[in-house]
Coordinates of C-alpha atoms in Angstrom, one line a residue:
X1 CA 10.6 -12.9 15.1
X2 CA 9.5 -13.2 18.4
X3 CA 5.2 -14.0 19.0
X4 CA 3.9 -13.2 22.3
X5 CA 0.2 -14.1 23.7
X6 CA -1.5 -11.2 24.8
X7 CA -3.6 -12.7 27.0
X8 CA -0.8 -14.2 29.0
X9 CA 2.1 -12.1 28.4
X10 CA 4.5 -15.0 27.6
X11 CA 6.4 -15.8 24.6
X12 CA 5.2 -18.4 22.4
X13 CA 7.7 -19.1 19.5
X14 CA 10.5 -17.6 18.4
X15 CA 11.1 -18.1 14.8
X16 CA 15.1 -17.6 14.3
X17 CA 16.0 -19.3 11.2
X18 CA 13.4 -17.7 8.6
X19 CA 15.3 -14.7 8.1
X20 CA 19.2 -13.6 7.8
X21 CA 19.0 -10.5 8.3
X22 CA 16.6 -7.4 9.8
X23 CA 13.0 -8.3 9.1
X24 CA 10.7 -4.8 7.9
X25 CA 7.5 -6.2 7.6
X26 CA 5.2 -8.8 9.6
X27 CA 1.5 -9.1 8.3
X28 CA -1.5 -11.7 9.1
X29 CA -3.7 -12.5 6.2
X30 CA -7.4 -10.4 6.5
X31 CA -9.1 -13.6 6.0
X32 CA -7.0 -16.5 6.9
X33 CA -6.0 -15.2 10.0
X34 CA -3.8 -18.4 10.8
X35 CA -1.5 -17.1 8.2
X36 CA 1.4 -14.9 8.9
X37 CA 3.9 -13.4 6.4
X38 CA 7.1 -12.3 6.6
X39 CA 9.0 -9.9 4.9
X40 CA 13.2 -9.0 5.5
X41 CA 16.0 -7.2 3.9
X42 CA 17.4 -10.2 3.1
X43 CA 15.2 -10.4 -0.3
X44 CA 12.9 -13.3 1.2
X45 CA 9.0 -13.3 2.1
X46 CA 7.7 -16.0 4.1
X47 CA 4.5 -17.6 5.0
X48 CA 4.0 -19.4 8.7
X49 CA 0.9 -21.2 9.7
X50 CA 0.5 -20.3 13.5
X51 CA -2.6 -22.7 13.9
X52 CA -0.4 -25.6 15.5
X53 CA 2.9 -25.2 17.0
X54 CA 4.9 -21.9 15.6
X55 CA 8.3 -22.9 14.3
X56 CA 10.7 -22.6 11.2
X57 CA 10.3 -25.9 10.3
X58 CA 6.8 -27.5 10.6
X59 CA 4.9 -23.9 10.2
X60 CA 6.5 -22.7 7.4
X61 CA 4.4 -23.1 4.6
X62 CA 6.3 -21.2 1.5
X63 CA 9.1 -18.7 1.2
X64 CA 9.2 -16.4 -1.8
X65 CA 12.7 -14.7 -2.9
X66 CA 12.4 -11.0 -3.9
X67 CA 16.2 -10.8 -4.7
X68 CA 16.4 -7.5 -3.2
X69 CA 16.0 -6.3 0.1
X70 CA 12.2 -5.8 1.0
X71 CA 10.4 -2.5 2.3
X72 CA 6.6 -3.1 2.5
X73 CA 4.1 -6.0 1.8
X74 CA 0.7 -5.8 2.0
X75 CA -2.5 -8.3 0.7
X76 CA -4.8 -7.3 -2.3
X77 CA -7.6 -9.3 -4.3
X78 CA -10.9 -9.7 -3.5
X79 CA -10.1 -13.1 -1.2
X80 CA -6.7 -11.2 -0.6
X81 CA -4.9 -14.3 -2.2
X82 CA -2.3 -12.2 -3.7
X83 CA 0.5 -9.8 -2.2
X84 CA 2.1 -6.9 -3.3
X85 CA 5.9 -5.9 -2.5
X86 CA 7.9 -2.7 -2.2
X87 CA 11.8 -3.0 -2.3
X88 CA 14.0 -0.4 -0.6
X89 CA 15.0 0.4 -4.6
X90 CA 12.0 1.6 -5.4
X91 CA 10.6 -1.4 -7.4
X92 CA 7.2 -3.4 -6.8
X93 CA 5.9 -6.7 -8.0
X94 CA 2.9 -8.8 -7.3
X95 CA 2.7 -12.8 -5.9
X96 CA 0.2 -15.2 -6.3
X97 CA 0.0 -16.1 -2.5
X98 CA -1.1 -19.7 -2.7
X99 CA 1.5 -20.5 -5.4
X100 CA 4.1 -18.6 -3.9
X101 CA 5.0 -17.2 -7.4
X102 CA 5.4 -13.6 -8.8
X103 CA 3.0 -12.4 -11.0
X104 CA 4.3 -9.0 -12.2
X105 CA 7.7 -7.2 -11.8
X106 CA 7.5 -3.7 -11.7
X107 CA 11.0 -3.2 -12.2
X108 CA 11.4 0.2 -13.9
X109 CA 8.5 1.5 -11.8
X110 CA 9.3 5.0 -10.9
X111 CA 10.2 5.9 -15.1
X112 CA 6.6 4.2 -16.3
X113 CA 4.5 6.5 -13.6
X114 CA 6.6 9.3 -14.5
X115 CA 5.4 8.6 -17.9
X116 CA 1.6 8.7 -17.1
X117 CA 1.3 12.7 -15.9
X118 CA 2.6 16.3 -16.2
X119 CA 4.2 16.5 -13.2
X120 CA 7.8 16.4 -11.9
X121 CA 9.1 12.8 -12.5
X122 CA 8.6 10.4 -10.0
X123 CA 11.5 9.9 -7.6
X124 CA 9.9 7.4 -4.9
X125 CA 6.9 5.0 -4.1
X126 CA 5.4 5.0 -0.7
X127 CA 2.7 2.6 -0.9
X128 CA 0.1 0.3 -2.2
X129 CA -3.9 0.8 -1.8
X130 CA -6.2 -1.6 -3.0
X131 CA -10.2 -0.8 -3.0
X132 CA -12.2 -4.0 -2.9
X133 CA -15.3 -2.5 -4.6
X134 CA -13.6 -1.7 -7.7
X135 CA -11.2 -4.7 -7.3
X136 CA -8.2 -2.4 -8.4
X137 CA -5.1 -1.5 -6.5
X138 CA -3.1 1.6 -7.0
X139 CA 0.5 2.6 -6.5
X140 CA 0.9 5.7 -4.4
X141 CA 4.2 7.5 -5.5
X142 CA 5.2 10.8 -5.3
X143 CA 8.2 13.5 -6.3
X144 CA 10.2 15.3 -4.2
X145 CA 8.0 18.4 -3.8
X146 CA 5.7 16.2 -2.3
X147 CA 2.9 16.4 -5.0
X148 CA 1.8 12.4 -4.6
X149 CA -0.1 10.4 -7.5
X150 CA -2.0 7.1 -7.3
X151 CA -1.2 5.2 -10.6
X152 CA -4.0 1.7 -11.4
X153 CA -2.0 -1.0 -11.7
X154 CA -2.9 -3.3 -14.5
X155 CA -1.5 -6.7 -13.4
X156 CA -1.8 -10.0 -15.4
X157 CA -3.8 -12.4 -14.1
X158 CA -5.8 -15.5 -15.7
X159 CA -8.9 -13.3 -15.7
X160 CA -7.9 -10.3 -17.0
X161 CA -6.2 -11.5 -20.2
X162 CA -3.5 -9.4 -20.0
X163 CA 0.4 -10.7 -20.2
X164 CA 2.4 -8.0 -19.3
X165 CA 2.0 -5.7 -16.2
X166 CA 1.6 -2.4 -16.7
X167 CA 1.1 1.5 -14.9
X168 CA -2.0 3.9 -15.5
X169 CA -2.9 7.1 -16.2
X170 CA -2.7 8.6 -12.2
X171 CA -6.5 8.6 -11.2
X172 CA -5.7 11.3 -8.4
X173 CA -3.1 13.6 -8.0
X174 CA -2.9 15.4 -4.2
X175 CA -0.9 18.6 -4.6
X176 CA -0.4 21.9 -2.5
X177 CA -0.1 20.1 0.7
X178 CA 3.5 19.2 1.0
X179 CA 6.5 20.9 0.2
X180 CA 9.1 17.5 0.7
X181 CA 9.1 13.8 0.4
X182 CA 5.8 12.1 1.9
X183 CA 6.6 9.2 3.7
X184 CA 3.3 8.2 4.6
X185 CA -0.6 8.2 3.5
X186 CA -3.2 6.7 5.7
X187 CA -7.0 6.1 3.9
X188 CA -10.3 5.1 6.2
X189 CA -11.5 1.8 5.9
X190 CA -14.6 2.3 3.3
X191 CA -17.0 1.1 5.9
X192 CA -16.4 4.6 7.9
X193 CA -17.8 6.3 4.7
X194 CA -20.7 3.7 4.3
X195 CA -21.9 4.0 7.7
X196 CA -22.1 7.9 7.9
X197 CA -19.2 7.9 10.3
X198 CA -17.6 11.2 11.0
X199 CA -14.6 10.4 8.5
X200 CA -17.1 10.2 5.5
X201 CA -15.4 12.1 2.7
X202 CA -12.2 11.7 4.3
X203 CA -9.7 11.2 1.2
X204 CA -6.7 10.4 2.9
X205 CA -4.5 11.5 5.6
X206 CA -0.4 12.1 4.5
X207 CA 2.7 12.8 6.2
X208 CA 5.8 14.1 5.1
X209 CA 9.1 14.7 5.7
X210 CA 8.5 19.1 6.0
X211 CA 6.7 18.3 9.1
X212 CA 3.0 18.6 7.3
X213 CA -0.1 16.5 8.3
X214 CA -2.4 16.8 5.9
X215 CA -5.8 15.8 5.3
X216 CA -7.3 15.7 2.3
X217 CA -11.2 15.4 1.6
X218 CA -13.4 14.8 -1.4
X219 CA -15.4 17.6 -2.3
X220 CA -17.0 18.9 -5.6
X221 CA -17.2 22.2 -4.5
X222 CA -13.1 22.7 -3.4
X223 CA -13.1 26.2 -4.4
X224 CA -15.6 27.8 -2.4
X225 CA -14.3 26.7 0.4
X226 CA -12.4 29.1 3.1
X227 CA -10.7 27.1 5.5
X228 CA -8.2 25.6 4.3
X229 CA -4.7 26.0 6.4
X230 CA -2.6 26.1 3.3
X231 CA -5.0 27.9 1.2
X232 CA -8.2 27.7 -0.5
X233 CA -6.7 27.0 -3.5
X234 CA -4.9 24.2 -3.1
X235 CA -6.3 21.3 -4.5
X236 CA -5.6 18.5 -6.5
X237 CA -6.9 17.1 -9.6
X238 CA -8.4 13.9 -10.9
X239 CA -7.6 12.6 -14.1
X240 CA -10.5 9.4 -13.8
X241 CA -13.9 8.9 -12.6
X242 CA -15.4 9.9 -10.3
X243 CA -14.7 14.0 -10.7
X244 CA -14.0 15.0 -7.4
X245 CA -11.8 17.4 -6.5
X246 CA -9.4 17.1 -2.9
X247 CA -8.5 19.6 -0.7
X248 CA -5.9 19.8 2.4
X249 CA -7.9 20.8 5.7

């Protein structure tokens, strides 16, 4: 990993000895923006701090071992003080970032969500979305005709009282838009909605691998509308509060 001032254009560090192999993911922590994690196909995840000098020795602060090669990290929690990570064989699990410790293996993910709606079995998880103002994170997972669920995760924690992890009900399902693998969904920050910013009612934006971009918006009223590029009756359902229906636009 190489890190690069911006305002000067010149190399900083070059961290050479974290990782064995390609690295996939490189995230700063929301909050504790001195923190920097690491994620690599080599199974490991670790955590730098850049406030002094950046190097593998002095900045390294923890390294976490997956034990399988790593596809996507990402923070969650309402300090963000835990992290959630995808493998590239389609299992997830949860860390306690400050212990450096897993909290929950998701190891048979794609059976339990297939096991919590009607729909074609699950064949593949694309990401991880966490809302702050319901302090819940969901997995987003979807099959192979592209109809994409988001599943609550229920992960054990010493507040929720709870000892083994476990996958919800799905609390959306998007459907009609896609006709292949999605590879990627995109949601506006909730502070777009809040301010009466032009992506208020947005759902979420997904991309697949049948060349779609969708859109999809909240709406109550779904089926009246006309303007729909796929059609006007294409929408998906929810399965939770609150009962909104989506629609690709």
């Amino acid at each position: 990993m190489i890190c690069w001032d911006r305002r000067t254009n010149r190399q900083v560090a070059m961290l050479n000895e974290c990782h064995t192999e390609a690295v996939t993911q490189v995230r700063f922590h929301p909050n504790k923006k001195e923190k920097l994690v690491s994620a690599s196909v080599d199974g490991l995840m670790c955590v730098f701090d850049t406030k002094g000098d950046i190097n593998d020795d002095e900045g390294m602060d923890s390294v976490m071992s997956v034990g399988t090669s790593v596809a996507k990290i990402g923070f969650y929690g309402k300090n963000c003080e835990r992290l959630w990570c995808q493998t590239h064989i389609e299992t997830l699990s949860s860390w306690n970032l400050e212990e450096a410790i897993m909290e929950a293996d998701f190891s048979e993910m794609r059976a339990h969500a297939s096991c919590n709606w009607s729909f074609s079995p699950v064949e593949y998880l694309i990401r991880c979305c966490y809302v702050a103002a319901f302090d819940t994170i969901w997995l987003l997972a979807g099959t192979q005709e592209g109809t994409i669920g988001y599943f609550p995760l229920h992960i054990p924690t010493p507040n929720t009282g709870t000892s083994v992890p476990a996958v919800g009900p799905a609390s959306a399902v998007l459907t009609g838009g896609h006709n292949g693998v999605v590879r990627s969904v995109w949601s506006p920050p909730d502070s777009a909605r809040e301010s009466g910013a032009t992506l208020e009612g947005l759902f979420c934006w997904t991309g697949g691998e049948d060349g779609r971009l969708c859109s999809w918006t909240e709406d109550n009223y779904a089926h009246e509308r006309s303007t729909a590029w796929v059609s006007s009756g294409l929408v998906a359902k929810k399965a939770a509060r609150p009962k909104r229906r989506h629609t690709p636009y």
